[in-house]
Amino acid sequence: MSGSVRLEDGALGELVITADGAFRATRADLERTGRIDAALIRRVLAGAGQAPAPDGTPATGRRLTVQGQPGQADRQWTDGTAAPLPASAAVLAALLGQALGEPGAPAALATALARTEPAAGTARSAAAVGTVAGRAAYALVEEDGAFGLTALDDAAPLGGSDADAGLAPTAVALGEAGGRSLFAVGSTDGSVQVWDAATGRVAHGTTGGEGAQAVAALVCRDIPVAFSAGQSGDLRAVRADDGRVLGTLPTGGRGATALRAAHCAGVDLLAAASPDGTVRVWDAGTGELMHLLVGHRGEVAALAVLTLDNQAVLASAGQDRRIRLWDLATGQSVAELDGHTGTVTGLAFTTLDDRPVLASCALDGTVRTWDVYDGRPLHGWPAGEWLTGLAAVEGLLYTGDETGRITVWEAATGRPATAAVPAGRPGSPLAALAAGTLHGRPVLAAGFGDGSVAVWDAPTGGQLLDLPGEGGPVHTLDLTADLLLCGTAAGAVRSHRLADGSALPLPVPHAGPVAGIAFTPGEQPLLASAGRDGALSVRDAATGADSRRFATGRGPFTALAATVAGGQPILATAGEDLTVRLWHAGSGAAGPVCAGLPRPAEVVTFAEIGGRPVVIAGAGDGTVLVWDVQDGSRTAELAGGGAAVRAVVGKEFDGEALLAAGDAAGTLRLWHLSSATLLNEAALDGTPLAIELDEAGLRIVTPGGAVTL
């Protein structure tokens, strides 16, 4: 496109799309950026018609402005005038709402058409108190990523780093597991990293979500492997059956836009397309880079691999509308296929009359087939408007589009097939299609903008699985053996058994900043994290294994705490819905809901008062609330000074319960809890980040270190 397009909507915000396809969506103090495909703007302009020139008056309702189009005067449409917004502008409103929504919310547009860049969270100093090698200590992480471990009694340094640690911290925790003292940090990119506090060695963790995920599944040396990549960073490989991390493959930090795995001539291959159009091919078993394929101009959106005896051919295509075929034995380009007039979004190999054929679909609404041996076009036909997915099954081609519809075609003729048609999901854009086999029968899987995934028996069209949305809108799918792998636009990776849909654990990051992180005490401690993506992640604290992700559907979390009550690991989360919710850490089962917060809580903690566990939350207006864990009833409400509570702790001494809270204004308050009496108030030199209350007194950790009162 040329020029710029601006949508002003008083209810949704403002959207500006520039000539290079970049967009900026803003509302109040919220801003998100990303990229769109040119097909989106072409649809808007094709349905817009003529309109008056911009008059410079402020918009009071909805307004669409198009400027800088070659050969055309600038135009402006305004609701309530003789030139109201055209119906085609609805897609821009959908993009604006999608870009400014929560990362895991259903998407009205598939990522082939619009992709929002990961939200940049705000790093902040964080602290926690606990023990390190048997000594009372505190952990302090600075905004620049430097962290330190310090003894509480004599301020002796117990370990740390400089700002090169690469962290953008949002939360920190200290815990004990497997006979070791552990130190965990959650970051703005959704990652969770865990160190051995005594030795400083990394124990386990996840890398950041980094936005839209590309995935590939492969049984490599009898091990099911899940490969995934984001918009930046390296590729990640984990065991798909138990979530154990296997390692990474370097991309120079560029991430990947598409992945494809295959087995050929005894070699497990993995191809990854980078945003700059290059394609890397590895021996997945050894991690050796076999080829760097260069030739595309623009992002590669689709990959497919054809194996013939001991040969393998890779097809790649994307924004430059050109399909390239590569001989993976030599890394040489063997054909260039031209014909599409829009971004190519799907590639699939099939066989016709014993000859290999490549099928392709694009945002130009057409499907095309090509003879692989001589690179000549065979057929081409219109198949919809925006085609967003393609799969081939036994001479049939399945296409999906932005309406959620699936259509079946005869690959040989391009005519609609008489075969059973899977139901699709009308009203939610189809984002990905993949074909595989189950018990010897061909199956088709589809992922949608609402995050759901469905699997059908291809010959009959009967639905085998209907998996609800979790972790955000689907971006890519892959099938291998009994494994269904799904990557989401919000950054999560899901793994399911194809036979029954049961979820397999993967150490996936949060699709947004980590809001809280905590260790549960006890013989089998767990590490839990809560994210702005509204998900809880729980894993074995010592090893990171048995990772589980609970998509709660309760909106963004703002704080987290963990304890053991009645022998069970319990979590407490605070959220933007002005509640504190209790959860079973092992199963994700929801417990009591504690209501009454006047503002979202930035900190939450557990205590035992009168022999009963309670949960304490400090709100954004300085209020501190206390609830009974067993039934969620409120037992105390303490008024603050108006500044957000940043640290809180409750303890009982000789039957008398005390509660201390520090706020963002640097004020510490100490209450007698049962009578709600304020005992003391003191000004601190710095914001309190963590508080320890014991017989020795109050010890408060601020960005400058620990002080004792």
Short mmCIF file of N, CA, C and O in Angstrom, two decimals, residues 124-132 136-152 155-163 165 167-174 182-186 195 197 646-647 685-691 700-707:
data_model
loop_
_atom_site.label_atom_id
_atom_site.label_comp_id
_atom_site.label_asym_id
_atom_site.label_seq_id
_atom_site.Cartn_x
_atom_site.Cartn_y
_atom_site.Cartn_z
N ARG A 124 10.52 -3.61 37.20
CA ARG A 124 10.57 -2.87 38.45
C ARG A 124 11.35 -3.65 39.48
O ARG A 124 11.48 -4.87 39.38
N SER A 125 11.86 -2.96 40.47
CA SER A 125 12.58 -3.64 41.55
C SER A 125 11.63 -4.53 42.32
O SER A 125 10.45 -4.20 42.51
N ALA A 126 12.13 -5.68 42.76
CA ALA A 126 11.32 -6.63 43.51
C ALA A 126 12.21 -7.31 44.53
O ALA A 126 13.42 -7.44 44.34
N ALA A 127 11.59 -7.75 45.63
CA ALA A 127 12.36 -8.39 46.70
C ALA A 127 11.53 -9.46 47.37
O ALA A 127 10.30 -9.47 47.30
N ALA A 128 12.23 -10.40 48.01
CA ALA A 128 11.58 -11.46 48.78
C ALA A 128 12.50 -11.86 49.92
O ALA A 128 13.73 -11.74 49.82
N VAL A 129 11.91 -12.31 51.03
CA VAL A 129 12.69 -12.79 52.17
C VAL A 129 12.52 -14.30 52.29
O VAL A 129 11.50 -14.86 51.88
N GLY A 130 13.55 -14.96 52.82
CA GLY A 130 13.53 -16.40 52.97
C GLY A 130 14.83 -16.86 53.58
O GLY A 130 15.39 -16.18 54.46
N THR A 131 15.35 -18.00 53.11
CA THR A 131 16.62 -18.52 53.60
C THR A 131 17.50 -18.90 52.42
O THR A 131 17.03 -19.31 51.37
N VAL A 132 18.79 -18.77 52.61
CA VAL A 132 19.80 -19.21 51.66
C VAL A 132 20.85 -20.00 52.43
O VAL A 132 21.50 -19.45 53.33
N ALA A 136 18.87 -16.74 57.26
CA ALA A 136 17.82 -15.80 56.90
C ALA A 136 18.39 -14.78 55.93
O ALA A 136 19.46 -14.20 56.17
N ALA A 137 17.69 -14.58 54.81
CA ALA A 137 18.26 -13.75 53.75
C ALA A 137 17.14 -13.08 52.97
O ALA A 137 15.96 -13.39 53.13
N TYR A 138 17.55 -12.16 52.12
CA TYR A 138 16.59 -11.55 51.20
C TYR A 138 17.21 -11.52 49.80
O TYR A 138 18.42 -11.46 49.62
N ALA A 139 16.33 -11.60 48.82
CA ALA A 139 16.71 -11.46 47.42
C ALA A 139 16.19 -10.13 46.92
O ALA A 139 15.05 -9.76 47.18
N LEU A 140 17.02 -9.42 46.19
CA LEU A 140 16.65 -8.11 45.66
C LEU A 140 17.04 -8.05 44.19
O LEU A 140 18.19 -8.30 43.83
N VAL A 141 16.08 -7.75 43.33
CA VAL A 141 16.32 -7.61 41.90
C VAL A 141 16.06 -6.16 41.51
O VAL A 141 15.00 -5.60 41.81
N GLU A 142 17.04 -5.56 40.85
CA GLU A 142 16.91 -4.16 40.44
C GLU A 142 16.21 -4.07 39.09
O GLU A 142 16.11 -5.05 38.34
N GLU A 143 15.73 -2.88 38.76
CA GLU A 143 15.06 -2.67 37.49
C GLU A 143 15.96 -2.98 36.31
O GLU A 143 15.49 -3.39 35.24
N ASP A 144 17.27 -2.79 36.45
CA ASP A 144 18.18 -3.04 35.34
C ASP A 144 18.54 -4.51 35.19
O ASP A 144 19.32 -4.89 34.31
N GLY A 145 17.98 -5.37 36.05
CA GLY A 145 18.21 -6.80 35.93
C GLY A 145 19.27 -7.35 36.86
O GLY A 145 19.41 -8.57 36.99
N ALA A 146 20.03 -6.50 37.52
CA ALA A 146 21.01 -7.00 38.48
C ALA A 146 20.29 -7.55 39.71
O ALA A 146 19.27 -7.01 40.14
N PHE A 147 20.80 -8.64 40.28
CA PHE A 147 20.17 -9.18 41.48
C PHE A 147 21.24 -9.54 42.50
O PHE A 147 22.40 -9.79 42.17
N GLY A 148 20.79 -9.54 43.76
CA GLY A 148 21.70 -9.89 44.85
C GLY A 148 20.98 -10.66 45.92
O GLY A 148 19.78 -10.50 46.14
N LEU A 149 21.72 -11.53 46.62
CA LEU A 149 21.24 -12.29 47.76
C LEU A 149 22.07 -11.85 48.96
O LEU A 149 23.30 -11.86 48.92
N THR A 150 21.38 -11.47 50.06
CA THR A 150 22.06 -10.85 51.19
C THR A 150 21.51 -11.42 52.49
O THR A 150 20.30 -11.61 52.63
N ALA A 151 22.40 -11.69 53.45
CA ALA A 151 21.99 -12.17 54.77
C ALA A 151 21.26 -11.05 55.51
O ALA A 151 21.66 -9.88 55.46
N LEU A 152 20.19 -11.42 56.21
CA LEU A 152 19.41 -10.42 56.93
C LEU A 152 20.10 -9.95 58.20
O LEU A 152 19.95 -8.80 58.61
N ALA A 155 24.04 -8.49 56.80
CA ALA A 155 24.15 -7.91 55.46
C ALA A 155 25.28 -8.51 54.65
O ALA A 155 25.77 -7.90 53.68
N ALA A 156 25.71 -9.73 54.99
CA ALA A 156 26.77 -10.38 54.22
C ALA A 156 26.24 -10.76 52.84
O ALA A 156 25.15 -11.32 52.71
N PRO A 157 27.01 -10.48 51.76
CA PRO A 157 26.57 -10.86 50.42
C PRO A 157 26.62 -12.38 50.25
O PRO A 157 27.61 -13.02 50.61
N LEU A 158 25.57 -12.95 49.69
CA LEU A 158 25.49 -14.40 49.50
C LEU A 158 25.46 -14.80 48.03
O LEU A 158 25.28 -15.97 47.70
N GLY A 159 25.65 -13.84 47.13
CA GLY A 159 25.65 -14.12 45.70
C GLY A 159 24.92 -13.03 44.96
O GLY A 159 24.25 -12.18 45.55
N GLY A 160 25.07 -13.03 43.64
CA GLY A 160 24.38 -12.03 42.84
C GLY A 160 24.95 -11.92 41.46
O GLY A 160 25.67 -12.79 40.98
N SER A 161 24.61 -10.81 40.77
CA SER A 161 25.04 -10.60 39.40
C SER A 161 25.14 -9.10 39.16
O SER A 161 24.82 -8.29 40.03
N ASP A 162 25.55 -8.76 37.93
CA ASP A 162 25.48 -7.36 37.52
C ASP A 162 24.30 -7.20 36.56
O ASP A 162 23.49 -8.11 36.39
N ALA A 163 24.21 -6.06 35.93
CA ALA A 163 23.06 -5.78 35.07
C ALA A 163 23.06 -6.62 33.81
O ALA A 163 22.08 -6.61 33.06
N ALA A 165 22.70 -9.66 33.58
CA ALA A 165 21.94 -10.90 33.78
C ALA A 165 20.82 -11.04 32.76
O ALA A 165 20.28 -12.13 32.57
N LEU A 167 17.78 -9.74 32.72
CA LEU A 167 16.43 -9.81 33.27
C LEU A 167 15.72 -8.48 33.13
O LEU A 167 16.34 -7.42 33.15
N ALA A 168 14.41 -8.56 32.95
CA ALA A 168 13.55 -7.38 33.06
C ALA A 168 12.52 -7.75 34.11
O ALA A 168 11.41 -8.17 33.80
N PRO A 169 12.87 -7.64 35.41
CA PRO A 169 12.12 -8.31 36.47
C PRO A 169 10.77 -7.67 36.77
O PRO A 169 10.57 -6.46 36.63
N THR A 170 9.84 -8.52 37.20
CA THR A 170 8.55 -8.06 37.71
C THR A 170 8.20 -8.71 39.04
O THR A 170 7.36 -8.19 39.77
N ALA A 171 8.82 -9.86 39.36
CA ALA A 171 8.50 -10.57 40.60
C ALA A 171 9.67 -11.47 40.97
O ALA A 171 10.44 -11.91 40.10
N VAL A 172 9.80 -11.76 42.27
CA VAL A 172 10.91 -12.57 42.76
C VAL A 172 10.44 -13.41 43.93
O VAL A 172 9.50 -13.03 44.65
N ALA A 173 11.07 -14.58 44.13
CA ALA A 173 10.71 -15.45 45.26
C ALA A 173 11.94 -16.25 45.68
O ALA A 173 12.81 -16.57 44.87
N LEU A 174 11.99 -16.57 46.98
CA LEU A 174 12.99 -17.48 47.54
C LEU A 174 12.27 -18.71 48.07
O LEU A 174 11.18 -18.61 48.64
N LEU A 182 16.57 -22.01 46.48
CA LEU A 182 16.31 -21.58 45.12
C LEU A 182 15.84 -20.13 45.09
O LEU A 182 15.20 -19.65 46.02
N PHE A 183 16.17 -19.48 44.00
CA PHE A 183 15.85 -18.08 43.79
C PHE A 183 15.19 -17.98 42.42
O PHE A 183 15.75 -18.42 41.41
N ALA A 184 13.96 -17.46 42.35
CA ALA A 184 13.21 -17.41 41.10
C ALA A 184 12.84 -15.97 40.76
O ALA A 184 12.52 -15.17 41.65
N VAL A 185 12.88 -15.66 39.47
CA VAL A 185 12.53 -14.33 38.98
C VAL A 185 11.56 -14.46 37.81
O VAL A 185 11.78 -15.25 36.89
N GLY A 186 10.47 -13.70 37.85
CA GLY A 186 9.56 -13.57 36.72
C GLY A 186 9.83 -12.26 36.02
O GLY A 186 10.19 -11.26 36.65
N TRP A 195 17.35 -20.11 39.86
CA TRP A 195 18.76 -20.34 40.13
C TRP A 195 18.93 -21.10 41.45
O TRP A 195 18.09 -20.99 42.36
N ALA A 197 20.45 -20.79 44.69
CA ALA A 197 20.88 -19.58 45.39
C ALA A 197 22.27 -19.70 45.97
O ALA A 197 22.97 -18.69 46.13
N ARG A 646 2.77 -2.04 48.76
CA ARG A 646 3.78 -2.77 48.01
C ARG A 646 4.33 -3.98 48.77
O ARG A 646 4.96 -4.85 48.17
N ALA A 647 4.13 -4.04 50.08
CA ALA A 647 4.61 -5.18 50.87
C ALA A 647 3.71 -5.32 52.09
O ALA A 647 3.28 -4.32 52.67
N ASP A 685 13.17 5.29 54.05
CA ASP A 685 14.01 5.88 53.00
C ASP A 685 13.98 4.94 51.79
O ASP A 685 14.92 4.21 51.52
N GLY A 686 12.87 4.97 51.07
CA GLY A 686 12.72 4.09 49.91
C GLY A 686 11.42 3.31 49.99
O GLY A 686 10.80 3.17 51.06
N THR A 687 11.00 2.76 48.86
CA THR A 687 9.77 1.99 48.79
C THR A 687 9.97 0.61 49.38
O THR A 687 10.91 -0.10 48.98
N PRO A 688 9.13 0.18 50.31
CA PRO A 688 9.28 -1.17 50.86
C PRO A 688 8.89 -2.23 49.82
O PRO A 688 7.81 -2.16 49.23
N LEU A 689 9.76 -3.20 49.60
CA LEU A 689 9.51 -4.26 48.63
C LEU A 689 9.21 -5.59 49.28
O LEU A 689 8.59 -6.46 48.66
N ALA A 690 9.66 -5.79 50.51
CA ALA A 690 9.39 -7.01 51.26
C ALA A 690 9.55 -6.71 52.74
O ALA A 690 10.34 -5.83 53.12
N ILE A 691 8.79 -7.43 53.59
CA ILE A 691 8.83 -7.21 55.03
C ILE A 691 8.95 -8.56 55.74
O ILE A 691 8.25 -9.51 55.38
N ILE A 700 12.71 -4.47 56.83
CA ILE A 700 12.09 -4.03 55.60
C ILE A 700 13.16 -3.94 54.51
O ILE A 700 14.22 -3.33 54.71
N VAL A 701 12.87 -4.56 53.36
CA VAL A 701 13.78 -4.51 52.22
C VAL A 701 13.29 -3.41 51.27
O VAL A 701 12.14 -3.42 50.83
N THR A 702 14.16 -2.46 50.98
CA THR A 702 13.90 -1.39 50.02
C THR A 702 14.91 -1.52 48.88
O THR A 702 15.85 -2.33 48.97
N PRO A 703 14.78 -0.75 47.81
CA PRO A 703 15.80 -0.82 46.75
C PRO A 703 17.21 -0.55 47.24
O PRO A 703 18.18 -0.97 46.59
N GLY A 704 17.34 0.14 48.36
CA GLY A 704 18.67 0.41 48.88
C GLY A 704 19.21 -0.66 49.81
O GLY A 704 20.35 -0.55 50.29
N GLY A 705 18.42 -1.70 50.11
CA GLY A 705 18.85 -2.74 51.03
C GLY A 705 17.84 -2.93 52.14
O GLY A 705 16.69 -2.48 52.06
N ALA A 706 18.26 -3.60 53.22
CA ALA A 706 17.37 -3.92 54.33
C ALA A 706 17.61 -2.99 55.51
O ALA A 706 18.76 -2.62 55.81
N VAL A 707 16.50 -2.59 56.17
CA VAL A 707 16.58 -1.79 57.39
C VAL A 707 15.77 -2.51 58.47
O VAL A 707 14.83 -3.24 58.17
#
